[in-house]
Short mmCIF file of C-alpha atoms in Angstrom, two decimals:
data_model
loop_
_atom_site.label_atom_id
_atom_site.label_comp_id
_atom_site.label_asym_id
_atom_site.label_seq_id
_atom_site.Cartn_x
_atom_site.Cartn_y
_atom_site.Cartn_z
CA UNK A 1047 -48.06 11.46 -12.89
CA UNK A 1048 -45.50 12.84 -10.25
CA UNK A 1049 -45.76 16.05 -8.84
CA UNK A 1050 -43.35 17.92 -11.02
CA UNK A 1051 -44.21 21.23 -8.56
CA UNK A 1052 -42.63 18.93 -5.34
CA UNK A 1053 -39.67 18.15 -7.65
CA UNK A 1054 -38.68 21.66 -8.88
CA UNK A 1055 -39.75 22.91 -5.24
CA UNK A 1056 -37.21 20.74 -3.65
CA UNK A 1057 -34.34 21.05 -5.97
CA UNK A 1058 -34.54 25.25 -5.58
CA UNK A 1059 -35.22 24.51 -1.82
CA UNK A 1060 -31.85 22.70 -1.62
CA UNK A 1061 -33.77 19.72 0.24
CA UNK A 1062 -32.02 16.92 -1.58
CA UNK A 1063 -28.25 18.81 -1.46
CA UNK A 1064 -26.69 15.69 -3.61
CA UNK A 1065 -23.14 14.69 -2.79
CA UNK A 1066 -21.25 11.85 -1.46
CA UNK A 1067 -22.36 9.42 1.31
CA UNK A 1068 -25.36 10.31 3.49
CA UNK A 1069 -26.04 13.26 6.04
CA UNK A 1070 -28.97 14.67 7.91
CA UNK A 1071 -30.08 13.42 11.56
CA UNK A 1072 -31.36 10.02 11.78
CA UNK A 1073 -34.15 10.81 14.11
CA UNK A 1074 -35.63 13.04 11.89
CA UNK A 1075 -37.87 9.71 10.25
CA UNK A 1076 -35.62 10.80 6.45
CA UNK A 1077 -36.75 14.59 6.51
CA UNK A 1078 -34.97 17.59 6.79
CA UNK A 1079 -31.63 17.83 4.39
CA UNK A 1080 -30.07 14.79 2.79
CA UNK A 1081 -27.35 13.65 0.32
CA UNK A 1082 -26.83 10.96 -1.95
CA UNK A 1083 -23.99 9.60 -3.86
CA UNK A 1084 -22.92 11.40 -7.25
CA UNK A 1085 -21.24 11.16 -10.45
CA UNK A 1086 -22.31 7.54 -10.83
CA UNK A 1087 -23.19 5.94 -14.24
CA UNK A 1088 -24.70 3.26 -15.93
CA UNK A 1089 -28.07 1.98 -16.43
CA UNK A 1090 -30.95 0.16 -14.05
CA UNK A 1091 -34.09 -1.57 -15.42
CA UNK A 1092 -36.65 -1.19 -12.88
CA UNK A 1093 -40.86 -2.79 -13.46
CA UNK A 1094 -43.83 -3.90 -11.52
CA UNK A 1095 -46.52 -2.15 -9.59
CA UNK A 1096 -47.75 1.03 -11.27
CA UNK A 1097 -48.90 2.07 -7.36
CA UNK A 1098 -45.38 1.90 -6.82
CA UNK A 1099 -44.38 3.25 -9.93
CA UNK A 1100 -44.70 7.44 -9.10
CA UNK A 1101 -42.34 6.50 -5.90
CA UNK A 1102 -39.51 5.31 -8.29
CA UNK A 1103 -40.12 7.72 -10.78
CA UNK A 1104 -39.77 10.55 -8.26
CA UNK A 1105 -36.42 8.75 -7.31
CA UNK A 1106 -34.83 8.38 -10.06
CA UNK A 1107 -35.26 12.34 -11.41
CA UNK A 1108 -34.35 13.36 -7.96
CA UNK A 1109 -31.26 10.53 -8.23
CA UNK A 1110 -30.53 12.32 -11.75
CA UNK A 1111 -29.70 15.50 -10.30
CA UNK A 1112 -26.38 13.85 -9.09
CA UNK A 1113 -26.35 11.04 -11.40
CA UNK A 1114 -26.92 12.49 -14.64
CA UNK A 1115 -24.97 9.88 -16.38
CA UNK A 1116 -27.18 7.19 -15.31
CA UNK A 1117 -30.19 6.18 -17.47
CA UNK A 1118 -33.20 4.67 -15.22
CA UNK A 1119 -35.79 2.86 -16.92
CA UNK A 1120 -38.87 2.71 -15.19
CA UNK A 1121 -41.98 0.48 -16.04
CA UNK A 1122 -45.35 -0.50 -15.07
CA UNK A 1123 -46.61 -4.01 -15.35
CA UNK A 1124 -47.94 -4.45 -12.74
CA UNK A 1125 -46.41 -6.54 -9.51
CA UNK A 1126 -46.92 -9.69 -11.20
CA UNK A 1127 -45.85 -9.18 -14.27
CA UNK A 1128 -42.59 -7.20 -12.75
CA UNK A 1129 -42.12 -10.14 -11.37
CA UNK A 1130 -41.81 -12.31 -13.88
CA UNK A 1131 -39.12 -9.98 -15.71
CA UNK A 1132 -36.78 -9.89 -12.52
CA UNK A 1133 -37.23 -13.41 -12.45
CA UNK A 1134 -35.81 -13.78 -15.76
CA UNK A 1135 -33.04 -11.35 -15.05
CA UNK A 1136 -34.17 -8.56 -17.70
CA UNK A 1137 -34.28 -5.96 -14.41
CA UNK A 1138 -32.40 -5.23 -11.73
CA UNK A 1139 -35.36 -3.94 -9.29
CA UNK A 1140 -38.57 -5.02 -9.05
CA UNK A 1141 -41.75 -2.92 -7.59
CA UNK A 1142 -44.32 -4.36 -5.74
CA UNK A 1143 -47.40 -3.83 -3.93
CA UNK A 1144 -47.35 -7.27 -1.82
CA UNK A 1145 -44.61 -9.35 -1.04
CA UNK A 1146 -43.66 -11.97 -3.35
CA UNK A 1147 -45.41 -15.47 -4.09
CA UNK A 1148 -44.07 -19.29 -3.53
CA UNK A 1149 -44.41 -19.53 -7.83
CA UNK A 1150 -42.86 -16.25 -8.20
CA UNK A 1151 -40.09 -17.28 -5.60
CA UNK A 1152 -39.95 -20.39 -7.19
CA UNK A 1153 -39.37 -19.30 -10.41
CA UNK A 1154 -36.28 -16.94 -9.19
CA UNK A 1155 -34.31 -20.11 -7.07
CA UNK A 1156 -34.96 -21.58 -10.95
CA UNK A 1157 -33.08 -18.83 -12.56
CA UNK A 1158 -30.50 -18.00 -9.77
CA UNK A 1159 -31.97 -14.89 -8.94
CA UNK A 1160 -31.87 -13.79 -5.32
CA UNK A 1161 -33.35 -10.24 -3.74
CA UNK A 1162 -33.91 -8.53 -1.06
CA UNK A 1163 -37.77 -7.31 0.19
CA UNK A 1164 -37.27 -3.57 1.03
CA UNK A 1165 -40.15 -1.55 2.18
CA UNK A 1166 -40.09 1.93 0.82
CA UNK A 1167 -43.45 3.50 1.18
CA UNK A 1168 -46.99 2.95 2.43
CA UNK A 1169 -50.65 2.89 0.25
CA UNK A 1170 -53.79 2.69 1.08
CA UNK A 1171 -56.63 1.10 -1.88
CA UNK A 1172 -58.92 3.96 -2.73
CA UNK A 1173 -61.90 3.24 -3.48
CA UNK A 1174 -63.50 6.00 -5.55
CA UNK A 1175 -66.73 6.87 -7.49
CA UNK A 1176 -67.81 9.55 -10.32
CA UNK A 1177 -68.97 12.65 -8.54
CA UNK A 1178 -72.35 11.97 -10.16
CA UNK A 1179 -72.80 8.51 -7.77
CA UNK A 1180 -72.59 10.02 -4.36
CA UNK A 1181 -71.94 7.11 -2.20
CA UNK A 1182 -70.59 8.05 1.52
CA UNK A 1183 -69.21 4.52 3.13
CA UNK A 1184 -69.40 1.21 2.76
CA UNK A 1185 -68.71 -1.53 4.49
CA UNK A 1186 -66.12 -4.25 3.87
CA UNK A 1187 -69.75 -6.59 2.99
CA UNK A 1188 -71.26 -4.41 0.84
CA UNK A 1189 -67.55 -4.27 -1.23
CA UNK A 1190 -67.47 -8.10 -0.88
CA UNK A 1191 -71.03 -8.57 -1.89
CA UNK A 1192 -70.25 -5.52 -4.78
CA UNK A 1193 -67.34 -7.04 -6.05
CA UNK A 1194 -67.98 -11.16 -6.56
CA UNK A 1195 -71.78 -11.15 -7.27
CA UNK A 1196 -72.22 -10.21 -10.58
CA UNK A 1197 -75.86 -10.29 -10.18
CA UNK A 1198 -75.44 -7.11 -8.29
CA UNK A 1199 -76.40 -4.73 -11.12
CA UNK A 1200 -77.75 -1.97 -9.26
CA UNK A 1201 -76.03 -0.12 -6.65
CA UNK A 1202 -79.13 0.17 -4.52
CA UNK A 1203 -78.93 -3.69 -4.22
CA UNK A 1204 -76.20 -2.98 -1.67
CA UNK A 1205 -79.01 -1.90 0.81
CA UNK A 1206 -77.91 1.73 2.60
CA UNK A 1207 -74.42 3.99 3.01
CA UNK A 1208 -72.55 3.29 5.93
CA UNK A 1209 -72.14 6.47 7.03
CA UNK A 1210 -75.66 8.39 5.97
CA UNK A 1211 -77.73 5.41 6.91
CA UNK A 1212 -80.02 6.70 3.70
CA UNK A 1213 -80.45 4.39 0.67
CA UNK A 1214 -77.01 4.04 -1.89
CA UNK A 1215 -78.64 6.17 -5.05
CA UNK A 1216 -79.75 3.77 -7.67
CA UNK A 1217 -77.61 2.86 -10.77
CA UNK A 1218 -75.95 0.29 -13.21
CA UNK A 1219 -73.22 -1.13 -11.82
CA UNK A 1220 -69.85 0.06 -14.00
CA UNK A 1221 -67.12 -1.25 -11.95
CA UNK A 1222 -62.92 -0.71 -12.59
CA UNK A 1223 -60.08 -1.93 -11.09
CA UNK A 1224 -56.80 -3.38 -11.73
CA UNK A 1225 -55.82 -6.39 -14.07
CA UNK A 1226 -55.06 -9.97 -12.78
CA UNK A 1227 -51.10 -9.08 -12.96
CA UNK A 1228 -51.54 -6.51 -10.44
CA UNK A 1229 -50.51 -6.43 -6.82
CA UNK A 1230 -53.59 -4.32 -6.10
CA UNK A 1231 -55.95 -7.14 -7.49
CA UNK A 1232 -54.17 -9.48 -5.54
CA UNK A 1233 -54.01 -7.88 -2.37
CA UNK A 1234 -57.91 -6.80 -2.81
CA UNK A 1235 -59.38 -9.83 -4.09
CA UNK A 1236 -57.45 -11.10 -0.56
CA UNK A 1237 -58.17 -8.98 1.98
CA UNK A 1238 -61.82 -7.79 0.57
CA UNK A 1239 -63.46 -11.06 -1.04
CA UNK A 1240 -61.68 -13.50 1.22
CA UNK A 1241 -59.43 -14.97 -1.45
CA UNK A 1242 -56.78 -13.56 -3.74
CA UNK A 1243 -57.70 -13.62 -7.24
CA UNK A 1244 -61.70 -13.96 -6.25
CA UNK A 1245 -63.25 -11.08 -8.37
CA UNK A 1246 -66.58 -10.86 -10.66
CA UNK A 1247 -65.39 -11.01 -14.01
CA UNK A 1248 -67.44 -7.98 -15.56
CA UNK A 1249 -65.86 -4.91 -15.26
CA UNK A 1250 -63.43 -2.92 -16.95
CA UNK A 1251 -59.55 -4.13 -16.07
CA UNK A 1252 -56.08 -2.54 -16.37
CA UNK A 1253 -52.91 -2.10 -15.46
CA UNK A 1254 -52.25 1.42 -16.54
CA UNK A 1255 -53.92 3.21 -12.80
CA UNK A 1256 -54.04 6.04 -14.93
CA UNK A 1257 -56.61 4.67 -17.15
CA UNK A 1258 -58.47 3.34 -14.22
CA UNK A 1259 -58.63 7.37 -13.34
CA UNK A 1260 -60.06 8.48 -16.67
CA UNK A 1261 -62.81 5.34 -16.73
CA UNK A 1262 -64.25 6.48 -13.72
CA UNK A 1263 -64.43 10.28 -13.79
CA UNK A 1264 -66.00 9.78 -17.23
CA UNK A 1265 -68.54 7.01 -16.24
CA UNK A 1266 -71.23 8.80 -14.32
CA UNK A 1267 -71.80 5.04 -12.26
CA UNK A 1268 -68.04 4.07 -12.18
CA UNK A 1269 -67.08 2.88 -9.35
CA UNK A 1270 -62.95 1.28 -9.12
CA UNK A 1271 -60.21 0.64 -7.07
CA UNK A 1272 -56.79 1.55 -7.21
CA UNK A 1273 -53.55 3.29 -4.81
CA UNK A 1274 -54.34 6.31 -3.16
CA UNK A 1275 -51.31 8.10 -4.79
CA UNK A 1276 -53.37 8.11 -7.70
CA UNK A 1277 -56.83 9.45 -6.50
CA UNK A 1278 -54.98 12.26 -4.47
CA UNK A 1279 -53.40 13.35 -8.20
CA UNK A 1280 -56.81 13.42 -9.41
CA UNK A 1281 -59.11 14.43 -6.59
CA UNK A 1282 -60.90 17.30 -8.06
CA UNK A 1283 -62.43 14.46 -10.97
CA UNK A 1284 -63.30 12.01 -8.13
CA UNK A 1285 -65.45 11.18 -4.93
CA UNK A 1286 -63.80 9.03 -2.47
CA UNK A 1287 -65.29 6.38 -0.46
CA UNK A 1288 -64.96 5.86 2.91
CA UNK A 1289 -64.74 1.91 4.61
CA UNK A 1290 -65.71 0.58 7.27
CA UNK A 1291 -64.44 -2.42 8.39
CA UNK A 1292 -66.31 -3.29 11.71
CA UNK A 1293 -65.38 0.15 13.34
CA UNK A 1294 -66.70 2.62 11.77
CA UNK A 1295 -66.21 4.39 8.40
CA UNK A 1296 -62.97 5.97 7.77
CA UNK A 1297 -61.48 7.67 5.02
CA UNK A 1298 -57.96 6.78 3.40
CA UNK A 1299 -55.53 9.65 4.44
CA UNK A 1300 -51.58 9.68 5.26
CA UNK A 1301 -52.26 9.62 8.58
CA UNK A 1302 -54.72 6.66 8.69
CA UNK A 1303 -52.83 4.40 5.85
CA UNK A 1304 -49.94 4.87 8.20
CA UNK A 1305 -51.36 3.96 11.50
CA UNK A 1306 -53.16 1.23 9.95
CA UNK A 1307 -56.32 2.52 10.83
CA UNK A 1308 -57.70 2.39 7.58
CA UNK A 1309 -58.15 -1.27 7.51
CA UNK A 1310 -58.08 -3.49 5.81
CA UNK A 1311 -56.95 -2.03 3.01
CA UNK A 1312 -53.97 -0.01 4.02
CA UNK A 1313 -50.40 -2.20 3.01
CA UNK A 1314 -46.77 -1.55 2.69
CA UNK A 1315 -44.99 -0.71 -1.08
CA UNK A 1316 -41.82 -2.66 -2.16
CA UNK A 1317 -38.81 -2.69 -3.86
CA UNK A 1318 -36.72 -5.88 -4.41
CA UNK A 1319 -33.31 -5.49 -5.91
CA UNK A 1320 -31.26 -8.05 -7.45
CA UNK A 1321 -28.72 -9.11 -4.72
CA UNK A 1322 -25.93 -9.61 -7.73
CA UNK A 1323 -26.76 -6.25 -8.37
CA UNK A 1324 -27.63 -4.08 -5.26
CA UNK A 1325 -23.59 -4.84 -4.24
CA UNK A 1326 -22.37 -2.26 -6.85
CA UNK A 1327 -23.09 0.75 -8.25
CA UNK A 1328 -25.25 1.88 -10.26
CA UNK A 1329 -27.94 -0.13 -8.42
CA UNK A 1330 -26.42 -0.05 -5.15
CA UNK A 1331 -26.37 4.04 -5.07
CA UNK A 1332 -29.51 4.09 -6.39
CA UNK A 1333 -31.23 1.97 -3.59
CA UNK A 1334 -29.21 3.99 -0.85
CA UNK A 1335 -30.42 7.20 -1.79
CA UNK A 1336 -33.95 5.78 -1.94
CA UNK A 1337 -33.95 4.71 1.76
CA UNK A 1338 -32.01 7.71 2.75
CA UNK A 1339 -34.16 10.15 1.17
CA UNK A 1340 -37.56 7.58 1.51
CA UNK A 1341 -39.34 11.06 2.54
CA UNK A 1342 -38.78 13.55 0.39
CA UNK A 1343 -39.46 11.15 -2.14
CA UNK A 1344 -42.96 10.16 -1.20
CA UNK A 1345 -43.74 13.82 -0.85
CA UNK A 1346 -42.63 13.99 -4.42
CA UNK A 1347 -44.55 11.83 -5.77
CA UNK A 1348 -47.87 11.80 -3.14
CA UNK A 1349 -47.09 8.34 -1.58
CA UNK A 1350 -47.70 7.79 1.97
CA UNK A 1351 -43.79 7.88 3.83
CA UNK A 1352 -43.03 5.11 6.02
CA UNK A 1353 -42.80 5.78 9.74
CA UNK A 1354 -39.93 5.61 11.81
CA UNK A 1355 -39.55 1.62 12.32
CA UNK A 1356 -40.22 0.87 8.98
CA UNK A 1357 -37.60 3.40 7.70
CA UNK A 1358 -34.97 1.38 9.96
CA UNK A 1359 -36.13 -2.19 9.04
CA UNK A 1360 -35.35 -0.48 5.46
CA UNK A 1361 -32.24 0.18 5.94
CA UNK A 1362 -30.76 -3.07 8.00
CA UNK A 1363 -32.77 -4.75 5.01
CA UNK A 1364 -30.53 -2.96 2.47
CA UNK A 1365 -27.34 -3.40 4.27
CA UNK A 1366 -28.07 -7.22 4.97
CA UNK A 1367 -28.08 -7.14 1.44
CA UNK A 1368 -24.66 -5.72 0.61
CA UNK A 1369 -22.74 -6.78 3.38
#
């Protein structure tokens, strides 16, 4: 679900003026008018998080526009699951929404496969409603208590909203959220219920963020979680959910996922190339132009942009990586 306005906006705009090697002024945090390398062909196999997934989408039809003879295969199964598939060499890059695991780093040193951990964006967990179940804030308890005690069945069992102070409207619980191959369950289940992979058992899972979307908006009690990119595609169809953490209730935005100030559920988005790979070209273009033109890409596709330090620690990542 990219925003296919941003895309035909910036290539009539000139913003992403493809050519050879990389221009623009560094200070400018990858905004204002970049380049990328051209005529390049051949093909890259890229899976993992579907957060993550609308970032390399973006890139790779903005990468097209220079690289038309390079076929980019992007999937979605989730960071886990991506994971497993680099692992066994059938992709060159692999998406995440958390860093990788000792098994999953295990399981690479088994096959000879070493990467590189390159931050290209920033997310914040949504956690969204229905329209019909008006719930304000809640605290990082009430989520906890929500989302391992499956004898919660009513949503007035929480006690009141965060932010209103009034009762949370009562209704049967119909919870959504992300399957156990996700990075989002992972990094949820962690930083939410106290230990990754902790979760009640009875609600509906899946990988596809997309259909996490549709379940709620059509449930008049749903209630999910999933990466901001995707409730900002789909605001008019859902109410978001403040959290408050200790602090005070605050609402997921660019500016707060950022900062860091919406805690704890604000993290950094990944992209791990094969280091046989990332040396030469196809691959190797393809991951420059991504951390040149981090930006314009996450306005393309409505992920949050890294800031300044991050954008550098991208790039000495990258060229650690090829030398």
């Amino acid at each position: 679900m990219i925003s296919k306005n941003w895309l035909l906006a910036f290539s009539a705009s000139g913003v992403l003026a493809l050519g050879v090697g990389a221009c623009g002024d560094d200070d400018d945090g990858g905004s204002g008018e970049v380049e990328g390398p051209t005529g390049l062909s051949g093909d890259i196999q890229i899976d993992g998080s579907s957060t993550v997934q609308p970032f390399a989408e973006a890139a790779s039809e903005l990468f097209a526009e220079g690289n038309p003879d390079v076929s980019i295969s992007v999937g979605a199964a989730g960071t886990g699951g991506g994971f497993e598939r680099f692992c066994a060499g059938e992709t060159q890059i692999s998406d995440a929404s958390r860093s990788i695991e000792e098994e999953e780093v295990a399981l690479c040193e088994e096959e000879g496969i070493e990467y590189t951990e390159i931050q290209v964006a920033n997310d914040g967990i949504a956690i969204v409603t229905s329209p019909d179940l008006e719930i304000s804030c809640l605290t990082t308890d009430q989520l906890a208590e929500l989302w391992t005690d499956d004898s919660i069945t009513d949503y007035a069992d929480l006690g009141d909203d965060a932010e209103t102070g009034e009762p949370i409207p009562s209704g049967e619980v119909s919870l959504y959220g992300p399957g156990t191959d996700s990075g989002t369950f992972d990094y949820f289940t962690d930083a939410i219920n106290g230990e990754e992979g902790l979760s009640r058992q009875d609600y509906q899972a899946s990988e596809d963020d997309n259909q996490l979307v549709t379940g709620v908006a059509g449930d008049g009690a749903g209630l999910g979680y999933f990466g901001f990119s995707y409730y900002e595609q789909n605001a008019d169809q859902l109410n978001l959910v403040s959290v408050d953490s200790g602090d005070g209730c605050v609402a997921p935005s660019s500016e707060t996922i950022q900062s860091g100030e919406y805690a704890p559920l604000s993290r950094p988005l990944f992209m791990y190339p094969n280091n046989a790979d990332v040396v030469k070209d196809p691959v190797g273009g393809f991951m420059q132009f991504v951390v040149d033109n981090y930006d314009a890409i996450a306005e393309a596709s409505l992920i949050v942009p890294m800031d300044d330090t991050q954008a550098s620690d991208a790039v000495s990542a990258l060229e650690e990586a090829t030398g």
